[in-house]
XYZ file of C-alpha atoms in Angstrom:
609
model
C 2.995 -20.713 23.505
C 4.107 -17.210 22.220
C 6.932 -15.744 23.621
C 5.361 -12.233 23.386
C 2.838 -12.763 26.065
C 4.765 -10.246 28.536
C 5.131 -7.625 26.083
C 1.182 -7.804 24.705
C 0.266 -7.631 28.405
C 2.822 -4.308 29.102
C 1.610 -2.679 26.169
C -2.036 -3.494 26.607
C -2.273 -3.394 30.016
C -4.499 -6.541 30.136
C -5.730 -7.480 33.912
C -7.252 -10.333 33.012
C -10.593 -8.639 32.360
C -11.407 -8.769 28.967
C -11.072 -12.370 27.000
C -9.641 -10.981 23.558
C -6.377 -10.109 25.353
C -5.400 -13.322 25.783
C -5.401 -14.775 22.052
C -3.771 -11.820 20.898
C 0.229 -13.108 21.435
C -0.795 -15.961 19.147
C -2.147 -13.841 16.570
C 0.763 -11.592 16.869
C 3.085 -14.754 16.133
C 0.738 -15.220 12.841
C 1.508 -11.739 12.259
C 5.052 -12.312 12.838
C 5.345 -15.059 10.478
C 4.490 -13.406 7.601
C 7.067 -10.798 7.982
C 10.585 -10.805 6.351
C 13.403 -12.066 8.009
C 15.021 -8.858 8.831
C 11.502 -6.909 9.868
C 11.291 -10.289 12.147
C 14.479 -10.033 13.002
C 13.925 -5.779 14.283
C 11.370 -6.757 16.251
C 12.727 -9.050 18.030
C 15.215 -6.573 19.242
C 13.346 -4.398 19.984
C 11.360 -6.636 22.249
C 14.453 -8.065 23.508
C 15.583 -4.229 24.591
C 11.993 -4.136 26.430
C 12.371 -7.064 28.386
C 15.848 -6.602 29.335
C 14.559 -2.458 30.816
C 12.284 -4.411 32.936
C 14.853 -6.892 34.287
C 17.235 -4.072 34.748
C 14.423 -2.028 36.946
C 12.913 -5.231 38.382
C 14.887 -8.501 38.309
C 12.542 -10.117 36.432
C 11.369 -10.541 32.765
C 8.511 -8.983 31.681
C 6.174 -12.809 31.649
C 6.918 -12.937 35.488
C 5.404 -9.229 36.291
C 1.722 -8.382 37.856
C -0.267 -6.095 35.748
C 1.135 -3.353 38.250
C 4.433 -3.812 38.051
C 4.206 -4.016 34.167
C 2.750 -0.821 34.421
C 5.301 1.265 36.413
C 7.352 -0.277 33.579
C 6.000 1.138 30.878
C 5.127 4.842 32.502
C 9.068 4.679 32.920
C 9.605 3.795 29.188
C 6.957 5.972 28.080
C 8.883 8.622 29.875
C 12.273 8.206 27.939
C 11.362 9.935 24.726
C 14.216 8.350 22.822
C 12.997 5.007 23.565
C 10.035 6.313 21.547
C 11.236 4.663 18.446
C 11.657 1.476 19.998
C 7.667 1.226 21.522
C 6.399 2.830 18.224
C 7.862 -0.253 16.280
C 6.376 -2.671 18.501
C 3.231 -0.986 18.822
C 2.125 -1.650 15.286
C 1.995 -5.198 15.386
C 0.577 -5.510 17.918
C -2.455 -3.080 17.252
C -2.859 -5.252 14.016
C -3.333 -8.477 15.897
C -5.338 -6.743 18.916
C -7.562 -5.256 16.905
C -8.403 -8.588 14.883
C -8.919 -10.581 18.129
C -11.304 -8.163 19.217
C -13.203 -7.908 16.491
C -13.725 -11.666 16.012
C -14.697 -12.058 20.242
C -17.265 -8.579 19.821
C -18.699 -10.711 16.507
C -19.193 -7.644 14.336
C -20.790 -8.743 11.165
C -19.529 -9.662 7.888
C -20.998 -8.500 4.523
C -24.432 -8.952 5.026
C -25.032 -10.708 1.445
C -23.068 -13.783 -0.495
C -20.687 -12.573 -3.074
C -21.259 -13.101 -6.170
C -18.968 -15.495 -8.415
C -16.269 -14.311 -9.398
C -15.618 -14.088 -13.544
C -14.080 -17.155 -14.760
C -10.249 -16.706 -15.045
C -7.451 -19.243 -16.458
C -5.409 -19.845 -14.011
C -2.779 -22.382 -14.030
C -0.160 -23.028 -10.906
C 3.362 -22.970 -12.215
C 3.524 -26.880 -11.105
C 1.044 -27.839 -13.839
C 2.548 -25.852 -16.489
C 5.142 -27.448 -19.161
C 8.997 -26.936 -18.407
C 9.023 -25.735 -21.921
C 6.458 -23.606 -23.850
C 5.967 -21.002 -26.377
C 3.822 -17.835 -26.223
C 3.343 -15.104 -28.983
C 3.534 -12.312 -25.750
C 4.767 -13.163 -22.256
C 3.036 -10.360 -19.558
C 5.373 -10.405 -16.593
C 2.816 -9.495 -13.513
C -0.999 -9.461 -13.311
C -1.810 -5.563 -11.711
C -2.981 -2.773 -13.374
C -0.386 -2.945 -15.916
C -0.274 -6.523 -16.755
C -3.564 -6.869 -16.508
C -4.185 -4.134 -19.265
C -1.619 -5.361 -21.447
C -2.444 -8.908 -21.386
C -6.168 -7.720 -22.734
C -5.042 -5.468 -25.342
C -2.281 -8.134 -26.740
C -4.965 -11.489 -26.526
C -7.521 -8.951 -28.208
C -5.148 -8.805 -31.272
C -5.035 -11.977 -31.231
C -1.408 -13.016 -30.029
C -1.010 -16.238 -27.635
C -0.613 -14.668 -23.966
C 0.860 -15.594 -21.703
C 0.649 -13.753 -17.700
C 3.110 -14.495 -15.257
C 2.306 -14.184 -11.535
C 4.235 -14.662 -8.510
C 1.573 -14.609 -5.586
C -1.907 -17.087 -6.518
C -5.233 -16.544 -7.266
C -7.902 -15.504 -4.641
C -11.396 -15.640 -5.044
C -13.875 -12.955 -3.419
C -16.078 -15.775 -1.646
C -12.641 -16.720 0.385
C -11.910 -13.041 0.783
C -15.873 -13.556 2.846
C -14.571 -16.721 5.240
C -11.478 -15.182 6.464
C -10.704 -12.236 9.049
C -8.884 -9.205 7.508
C -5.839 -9.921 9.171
C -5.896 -13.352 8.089
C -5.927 -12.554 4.042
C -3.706 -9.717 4.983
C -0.105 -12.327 4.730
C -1.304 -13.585 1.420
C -1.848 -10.700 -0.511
C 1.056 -8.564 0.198
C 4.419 -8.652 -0.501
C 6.626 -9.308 2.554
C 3.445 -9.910 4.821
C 2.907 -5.682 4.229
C 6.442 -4.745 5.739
C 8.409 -3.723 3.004
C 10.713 -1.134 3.788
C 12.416 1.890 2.305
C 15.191 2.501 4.302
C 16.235 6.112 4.402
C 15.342 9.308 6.744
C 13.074 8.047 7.964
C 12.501 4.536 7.064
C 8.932 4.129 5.259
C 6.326 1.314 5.030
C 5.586 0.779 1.622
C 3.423 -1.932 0.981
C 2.860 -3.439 -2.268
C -0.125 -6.666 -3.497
C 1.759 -9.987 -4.736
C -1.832 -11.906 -5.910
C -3.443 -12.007 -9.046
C -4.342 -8.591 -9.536
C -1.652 -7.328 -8.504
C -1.926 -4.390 -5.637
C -5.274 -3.532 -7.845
C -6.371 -6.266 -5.337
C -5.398 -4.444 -2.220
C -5.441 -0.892 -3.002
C -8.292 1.485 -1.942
C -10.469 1.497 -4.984
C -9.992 5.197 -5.462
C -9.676 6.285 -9.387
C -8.223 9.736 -9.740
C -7.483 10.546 -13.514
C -3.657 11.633 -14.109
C -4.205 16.013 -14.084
C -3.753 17.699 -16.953
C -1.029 19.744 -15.760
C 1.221 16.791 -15.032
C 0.515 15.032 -18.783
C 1.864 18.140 -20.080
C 4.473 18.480 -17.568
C 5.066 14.281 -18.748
C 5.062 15.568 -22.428
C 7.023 18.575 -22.741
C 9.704 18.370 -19.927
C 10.351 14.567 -20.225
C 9.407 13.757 -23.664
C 6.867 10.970 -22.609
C 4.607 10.508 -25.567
C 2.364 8.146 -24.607
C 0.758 11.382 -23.025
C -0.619 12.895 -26.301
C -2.922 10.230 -25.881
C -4.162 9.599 -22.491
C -7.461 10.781 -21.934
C -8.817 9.295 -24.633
C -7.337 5.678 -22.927
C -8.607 7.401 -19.425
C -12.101 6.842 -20.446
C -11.849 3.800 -22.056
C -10.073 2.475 -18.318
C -13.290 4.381 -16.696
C -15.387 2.109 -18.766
C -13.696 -0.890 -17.931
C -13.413 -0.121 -14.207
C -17.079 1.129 -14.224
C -15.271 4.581 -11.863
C -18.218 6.778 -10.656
C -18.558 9.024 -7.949
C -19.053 7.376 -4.538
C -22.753 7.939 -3.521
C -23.164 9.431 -0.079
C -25.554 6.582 1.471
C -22.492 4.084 1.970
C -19.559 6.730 2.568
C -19.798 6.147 6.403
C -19.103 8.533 9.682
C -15.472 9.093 8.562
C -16.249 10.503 5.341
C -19.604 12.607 6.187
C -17.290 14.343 9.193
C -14.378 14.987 6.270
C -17.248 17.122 4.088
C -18.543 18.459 6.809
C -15.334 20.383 7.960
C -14.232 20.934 4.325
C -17.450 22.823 3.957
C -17.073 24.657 7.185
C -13.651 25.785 6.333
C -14.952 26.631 2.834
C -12.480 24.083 1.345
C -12.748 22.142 -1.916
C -14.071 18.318 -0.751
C -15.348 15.661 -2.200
C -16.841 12.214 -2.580
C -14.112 10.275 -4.263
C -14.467 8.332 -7.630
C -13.598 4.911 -6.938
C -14.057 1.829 -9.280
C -16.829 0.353 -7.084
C -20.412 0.036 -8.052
C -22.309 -0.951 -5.396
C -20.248 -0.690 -3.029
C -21.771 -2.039 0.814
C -18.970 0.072 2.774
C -17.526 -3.073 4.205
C -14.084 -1.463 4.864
C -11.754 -4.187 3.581
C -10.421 -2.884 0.664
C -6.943 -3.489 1.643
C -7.413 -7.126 2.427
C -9.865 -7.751 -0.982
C -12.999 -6.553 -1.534
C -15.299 -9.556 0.282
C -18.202 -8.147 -1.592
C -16.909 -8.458 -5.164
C -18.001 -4.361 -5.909
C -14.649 -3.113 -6.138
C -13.153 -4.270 -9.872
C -10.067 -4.926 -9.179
C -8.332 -6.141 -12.750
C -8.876 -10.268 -11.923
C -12.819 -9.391 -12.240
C -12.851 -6.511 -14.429
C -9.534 -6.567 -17.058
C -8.478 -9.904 -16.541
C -11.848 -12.272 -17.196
C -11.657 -10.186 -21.113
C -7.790 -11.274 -21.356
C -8.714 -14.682 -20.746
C -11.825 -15.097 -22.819
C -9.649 -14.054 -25.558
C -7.448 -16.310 -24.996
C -4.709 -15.342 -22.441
C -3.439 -17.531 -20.184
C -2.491 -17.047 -16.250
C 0.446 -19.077 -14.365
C 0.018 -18.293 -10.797
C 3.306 -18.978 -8.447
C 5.469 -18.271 -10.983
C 8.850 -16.191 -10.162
C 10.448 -14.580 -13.465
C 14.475 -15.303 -12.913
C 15.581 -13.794 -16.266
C 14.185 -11.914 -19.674
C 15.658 -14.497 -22.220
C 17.887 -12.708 -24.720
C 18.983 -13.695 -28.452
C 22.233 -10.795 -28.151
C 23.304 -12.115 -31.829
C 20.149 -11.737 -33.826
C 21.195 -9.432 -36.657
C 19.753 -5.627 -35.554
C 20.383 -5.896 -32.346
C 19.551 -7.796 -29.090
C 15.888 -9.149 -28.955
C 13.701 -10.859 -26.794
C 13.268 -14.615 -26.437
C 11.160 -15.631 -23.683
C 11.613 -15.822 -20.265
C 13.066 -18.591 -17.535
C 10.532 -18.805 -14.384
C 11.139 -20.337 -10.723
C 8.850 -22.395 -9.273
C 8.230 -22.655 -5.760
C 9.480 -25.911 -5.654
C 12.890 -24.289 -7.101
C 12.285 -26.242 -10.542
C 12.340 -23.344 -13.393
C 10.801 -23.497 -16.523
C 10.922 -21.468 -19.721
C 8.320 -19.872 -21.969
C 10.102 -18.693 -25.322
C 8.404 -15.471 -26.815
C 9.895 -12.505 -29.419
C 7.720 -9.784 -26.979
C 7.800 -9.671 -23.169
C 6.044 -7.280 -21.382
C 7.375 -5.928 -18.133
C 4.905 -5.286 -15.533
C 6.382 -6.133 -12.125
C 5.738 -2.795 -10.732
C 8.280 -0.234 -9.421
C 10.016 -2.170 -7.064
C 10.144 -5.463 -8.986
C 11.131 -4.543 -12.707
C 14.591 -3.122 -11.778
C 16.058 -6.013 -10.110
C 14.460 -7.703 -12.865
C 16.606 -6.393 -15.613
C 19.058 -6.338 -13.691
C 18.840 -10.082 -13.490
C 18.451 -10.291 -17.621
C 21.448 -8.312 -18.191
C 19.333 -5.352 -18.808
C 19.892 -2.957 -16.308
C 22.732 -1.260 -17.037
C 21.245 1.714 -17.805
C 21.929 4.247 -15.159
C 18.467 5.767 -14.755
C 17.158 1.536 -14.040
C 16.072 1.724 -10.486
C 16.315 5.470 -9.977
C 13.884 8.286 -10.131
C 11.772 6.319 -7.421
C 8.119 8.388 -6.222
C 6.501 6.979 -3.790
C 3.558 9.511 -2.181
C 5.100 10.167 1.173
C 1.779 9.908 3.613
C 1.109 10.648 6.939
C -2.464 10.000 9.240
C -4.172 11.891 11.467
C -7.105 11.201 14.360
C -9.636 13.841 15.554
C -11.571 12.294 18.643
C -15.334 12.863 18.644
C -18.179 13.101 21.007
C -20.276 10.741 20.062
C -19.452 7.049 18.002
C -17.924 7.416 14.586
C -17.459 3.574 14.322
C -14.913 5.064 11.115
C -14.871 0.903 9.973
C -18.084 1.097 8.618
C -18.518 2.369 5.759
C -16.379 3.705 2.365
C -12.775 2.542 3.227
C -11.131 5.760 1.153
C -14.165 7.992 0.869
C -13.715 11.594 0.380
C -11.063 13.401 -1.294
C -10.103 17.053 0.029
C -8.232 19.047 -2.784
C -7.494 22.681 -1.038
C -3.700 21.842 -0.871
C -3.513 20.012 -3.944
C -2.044 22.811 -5.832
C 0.884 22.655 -3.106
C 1.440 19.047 -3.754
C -1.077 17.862 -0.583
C -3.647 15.494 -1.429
C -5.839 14.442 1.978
C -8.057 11.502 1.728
C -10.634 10.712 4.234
C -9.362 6.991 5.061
C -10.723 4.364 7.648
C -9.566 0.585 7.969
C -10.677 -2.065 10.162
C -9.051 -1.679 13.433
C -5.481 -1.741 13.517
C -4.690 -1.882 9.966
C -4.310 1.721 9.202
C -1.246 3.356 9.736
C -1.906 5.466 12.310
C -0.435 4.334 15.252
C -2.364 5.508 18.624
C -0.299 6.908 21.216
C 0.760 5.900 24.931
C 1.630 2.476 26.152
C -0.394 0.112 29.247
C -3.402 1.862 30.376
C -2.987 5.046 28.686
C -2.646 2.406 25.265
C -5.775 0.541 26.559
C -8.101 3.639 27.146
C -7.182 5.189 23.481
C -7.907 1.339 22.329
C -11.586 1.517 24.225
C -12.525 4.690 22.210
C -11.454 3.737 19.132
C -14.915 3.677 18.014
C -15.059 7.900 18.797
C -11.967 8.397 16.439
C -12.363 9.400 12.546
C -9.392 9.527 10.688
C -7.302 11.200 7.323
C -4.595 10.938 5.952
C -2.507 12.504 3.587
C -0.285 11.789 0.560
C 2.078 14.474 -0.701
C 3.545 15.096 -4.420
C 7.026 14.077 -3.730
C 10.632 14.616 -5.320
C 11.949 11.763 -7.263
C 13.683 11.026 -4.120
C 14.486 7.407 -4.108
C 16.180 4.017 -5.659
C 15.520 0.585 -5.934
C 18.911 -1.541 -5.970
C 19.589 -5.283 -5.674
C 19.395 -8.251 -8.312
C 17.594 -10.908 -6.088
C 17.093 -9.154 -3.181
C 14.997 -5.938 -3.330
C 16.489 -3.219 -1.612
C 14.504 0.288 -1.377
C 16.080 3.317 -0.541
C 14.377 6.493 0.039
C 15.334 10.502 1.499
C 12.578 12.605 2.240
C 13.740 15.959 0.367
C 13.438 19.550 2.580
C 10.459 20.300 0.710
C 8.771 17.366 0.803
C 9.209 17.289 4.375
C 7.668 20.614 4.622
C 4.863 19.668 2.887
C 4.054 16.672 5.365
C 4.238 18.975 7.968
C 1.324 21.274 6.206
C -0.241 17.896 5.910
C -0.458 17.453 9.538
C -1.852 20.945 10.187
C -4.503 21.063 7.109
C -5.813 17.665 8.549
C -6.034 18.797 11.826
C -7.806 22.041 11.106
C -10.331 19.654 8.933
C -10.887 17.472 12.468
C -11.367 20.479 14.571
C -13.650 22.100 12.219
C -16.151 18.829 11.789
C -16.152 18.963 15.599
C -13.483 17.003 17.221
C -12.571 17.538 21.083
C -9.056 16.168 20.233
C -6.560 15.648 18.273
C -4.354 13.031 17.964
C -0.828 13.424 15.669
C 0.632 10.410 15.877
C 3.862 12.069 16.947
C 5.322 10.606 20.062
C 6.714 13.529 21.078
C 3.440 15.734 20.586
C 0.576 13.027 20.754
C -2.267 14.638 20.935
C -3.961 18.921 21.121
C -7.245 19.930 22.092
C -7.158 22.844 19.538
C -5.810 24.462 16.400
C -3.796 26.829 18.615
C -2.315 24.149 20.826
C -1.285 21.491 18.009
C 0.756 24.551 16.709
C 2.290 24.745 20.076
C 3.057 21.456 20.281
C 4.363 21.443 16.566
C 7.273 23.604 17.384
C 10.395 21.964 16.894
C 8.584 18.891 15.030
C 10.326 17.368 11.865
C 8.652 15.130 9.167
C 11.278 12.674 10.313
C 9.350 12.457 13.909
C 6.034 11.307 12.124
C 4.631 7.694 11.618
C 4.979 7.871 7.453
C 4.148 5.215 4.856
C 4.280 5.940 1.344
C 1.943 4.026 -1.243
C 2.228 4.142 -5.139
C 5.777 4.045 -6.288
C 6.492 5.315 -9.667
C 9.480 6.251 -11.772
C 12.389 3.504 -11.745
C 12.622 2.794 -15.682
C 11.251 5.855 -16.715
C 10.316 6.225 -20.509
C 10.973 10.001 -22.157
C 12.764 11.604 -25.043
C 16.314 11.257 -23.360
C 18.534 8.215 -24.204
C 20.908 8.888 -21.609
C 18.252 9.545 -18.753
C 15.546 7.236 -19.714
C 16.050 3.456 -19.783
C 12.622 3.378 -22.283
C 11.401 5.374 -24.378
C 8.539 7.626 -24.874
C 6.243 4.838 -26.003
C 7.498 2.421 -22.897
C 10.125 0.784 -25.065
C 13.064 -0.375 -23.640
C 16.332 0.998 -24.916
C 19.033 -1.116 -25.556
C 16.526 -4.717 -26.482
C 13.959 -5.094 -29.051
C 10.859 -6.571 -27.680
C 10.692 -5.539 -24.356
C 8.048 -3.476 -23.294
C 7.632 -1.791 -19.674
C 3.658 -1.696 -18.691
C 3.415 -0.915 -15.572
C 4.576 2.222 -12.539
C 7.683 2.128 -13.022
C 7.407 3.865 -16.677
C 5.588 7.028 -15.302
C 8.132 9.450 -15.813
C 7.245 11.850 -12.594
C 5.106 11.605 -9.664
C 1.271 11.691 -10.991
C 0.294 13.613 -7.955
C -2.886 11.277 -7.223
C -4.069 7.567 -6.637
C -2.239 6.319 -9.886
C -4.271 2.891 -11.362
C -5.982 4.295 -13.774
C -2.624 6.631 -15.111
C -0.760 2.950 -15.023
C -3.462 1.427 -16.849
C -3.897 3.724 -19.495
C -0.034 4.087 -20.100
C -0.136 -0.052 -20.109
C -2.879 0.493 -22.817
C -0.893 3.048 -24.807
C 2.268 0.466 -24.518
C 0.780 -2.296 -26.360
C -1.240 -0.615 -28.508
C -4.601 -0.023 -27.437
């Protein structure tokens, strides 16, 4: 039996009355589960500070309170505003496992057709593979990156090799499985990675075949033109001479077009109709999804197969040319021969099963695609990382949600998961998204606890949401050799600019129509017009919001400068011959949008194509 029961009850206020209450503390221990030790560990405080308020006002622990008595409990918490924190934290698990459990009891329906097979791919589990092999090309990481490299290299005919640390998922299983379910698998850390900083920020990241390509919205903005020049001329990145030539050649591959209006849903019809009240530039977003059925699962794989994530759309070409995948497969080291005569030079690479066995794959190239927060420690682990700019520079698109509440049923699920772009404040480094998930999984975290929790939970259905992503500072740092640890300090501006966020997405709300709404700031939760949410504003920080931050960029940078790029301009690493980096962690500045198809086409540049 969980040992959340009390708590789900307190914060739900369930009376017995509705039958998806009472499966939810056993979906929050699934949810639980998945989580790193330390987030596990946080929580458990932090439930462990609730129950001991109630003893303290009552005697007894939360589990041996009436629905009435849990209540007074949580108006009295709800009350403390520095406790605020503390509910906030619990709150979002929680709302993930509550909103599963009622979706499965209500039976709302699943794609409405089979998926269709998925292209073959050559996938072999680390257990089956040889403790020693050799490769022409090892590709460390399967996402955008990886994927792209892995293509380009088998194309030209070298014996590739892909490394992967998560497994291979097929869309038809994506189809038998809740969203919550799939949702451990696929990400990194069960979804909780961390920055810590001021404030701390979610920042999750895919670990599947595919990478986060797998996970990630399906939106496909092409890198500006004012940042490839700002990537040319202030940072010396070369590879951006070429890019929009290997722009459209990812559009191809991706099959990007604009979204067409029949499956964009409630959520992103109300986003175009404000923008076009207010006069504001909006949208339908390119994404990388033909035939898309507006299922709203993009996060948790596409159970429809539209969305091309790399293992159906790169991928498939990497292997019928010859490329090879090992799935479960953790990279310890980049194999080094330090007394070659020119220099140090790649050998191959050591890998850790799950089992703890390692094996080794000897190769003159590797290929670094591990992503921002998993190439630094990486090198660091080859002897590689002694650069000083290896795990610095860190972007990560600092992003913030808000709700507007609407007369009549917006049901923002269905449909287009990331539908509708609004550019008005992209010149000031604000990009706002119209963005829906399946209940629960967004980050927006509703307000109030008990019944006030319970009634916002019941209209969820009248709620559309956005969110925004702002053009941050290099403001972070990835440190740590086995352990990733993220570090991450919202700059002035950048905090400024979240705060515009809020406003701009508000206004949108307001404008389409909404009665309401709601901030997701404890402290202000919720305004019933433009006038009143600046009211309630005053004296409210970026720091107060509920941020994530998606898309990190930047920690072994390639440019002109040997002392403050680890690689060069053509994603070289300094220091080694034949290592390449291929993936987000070579973008040498913030790209200012959704950033596959900039990582792709640098990965495509990198190796050649």
């Amino acid at each position: 039996m969980s040992g959340y029961g009390g708590l789900v009850a307190a914060l739900l206020a369930d009376d017995g009355t509705r039958p998806w209450t009472a499966t939810v503390p056993r979906r929050l221990d699934d949810v639980l589960a998945s989580m790193p030790v330390r987030a596990r560990a946080g929580l458990r405080g932090a439930a462990a500070a609730v129950d001991a308020y109630a003893v303290a006002r009552t005697g007894r622990r939360l589990a041996a309170l009436g629905s009435g008595e849990r209540e007074r409990v949580m108006e009295s918490l709800g009350a403390r505003t520095a406790l605020a924190p503390v509910l906030d934290l619990l709150k979002v698990p929680v709302l993930l496992a509550a909103g599963t459990e009622r979706l499965l009891h209500e039976g709302r329906p699943g794609p409405l057709l089979a998926p269709p097979d998925d292209p073959p791919l050559d996938c072999v589990p680390a257990e089956e593979w040889p403790a020693r092999a050799t490769a022409d090309a090892v590709v460390i990481g399967s996402g955008a990156g990886g994927a792209m490299a892995a293509r380009t290299l088998a194309r030209a005919g070298l014996r590739t090799v892909v490394l992967e640390e998560g497994h291979h998922h097929t869309t038809a299983s994506f189809g038998r499985r809740a969203p919550l379910d799939r949702f451990a698998e696929l990400y990194r850390d069960g979804g909780a990675t961390v920055a810590v900083g001021r404030p701390p920020l979610l920042l999750p990241t895919g670990r599947a075949v595919g990478g986060t390509t797998l996970v990630n919205s399906g939106t496909c903005y092409r890198t500006p033109d004012h940042v490839l020049e700002r990537w040319r001329t202030s940072f010396g990145f070369s590879l951006a001479e070429g890019m929009p030539d290997r722009l459209d050649e990812v559009e191809r591959t991706l099959r990007v077009a604009t979204q067409p209006l029949d499956v964009l849903g409630n959520n992103g019809l109300l986003a175009l109709t404000g923008a076009e009240r207010l006069g504001w530039r909006a949208a339908p977003l390119r994404r990388n999804a033909p035939g898309c059925k507006g299922s709203c699962q993009c996060v948790v794989g596409c159970p429809t197969g539209a969305k091309q994530s790399v293992q159906l759309s790169v991928l498939p070409d990497a292997c019928a040319a010859g490329a090879r995948i090992v799935t479960g497969a953790r990279v310890r080291r980049i194999l080094v021969d330090a007394d070659r005569p020119g220099g140090p030079r790649a050998a191959g690479v050591r890998v850790r099963r799950a089992d703890g066995s390692e094996l080794e794959i000897l190769s003159p190239l590797v290929v670094v695609a591990a992503g921002a927060l998993q190439s630094p420690p990486l090198l660091r682990r080859s002897g590689l990382g002694s650069h000083p700019g290896v795990g610095r520079n860190l972007s990560v698109h600092p992003a913030t949600s808000v709700a507007g509440r609407f007369p009549e049923p917006v049901t923002a699920w269905e449909g287009v998961l990331q539908s509708v772009g609004v550019e008005e404040l992209h010149g000031q480094g604000v990009l706002i998204e119209a963005t829906a998930t399946p209940p629960g999984m967004g980050s927006f975290v509703l307000p109030g606890v008990g019944r006030e929790l319970r009634r916002e939970l019941d209209g969820a259905d009248r709620l559309a949401t956005l969110g925004a992503m702002i053009a941050d500072s290099p403001s972070g740092s990835v440190h740590g050799r086995d352990r990733t640890l993220i570090r991450y300090d919202l700059s002035p501006r950048d905090s400024a600019r979240l705060m515009t966020a809020v406003r701009a997405m508000a206004q949108l709300l307001f404008a389409a129509g909404a009665e309401e709404v709601l901030t997701g700031i404890p402290k202000a939760p919720r305004a019933r017009s433009l006038r009143e949410l600046d009211e309630v504003l005053t004296g409210v920080t970026a720091r107060q919001l509920h941020l994530s931050a998606f898309h990190p960029t930047g920690t072994v940078a390639g440019g002109a400068d040997p002392s403050r790029f680890p690689a060069d301009g053509e994603g070289r690493l300094r220091g080694v011959t034949g290592v390449l980096i291929a993936d987000a962690s070579l973008l040498p500045g913030c790209p200012e949008v959704n950033p596959q198809v900039s990582v792709m086409a640098g990965a495509l540049g990198v190796t050649g194509g």
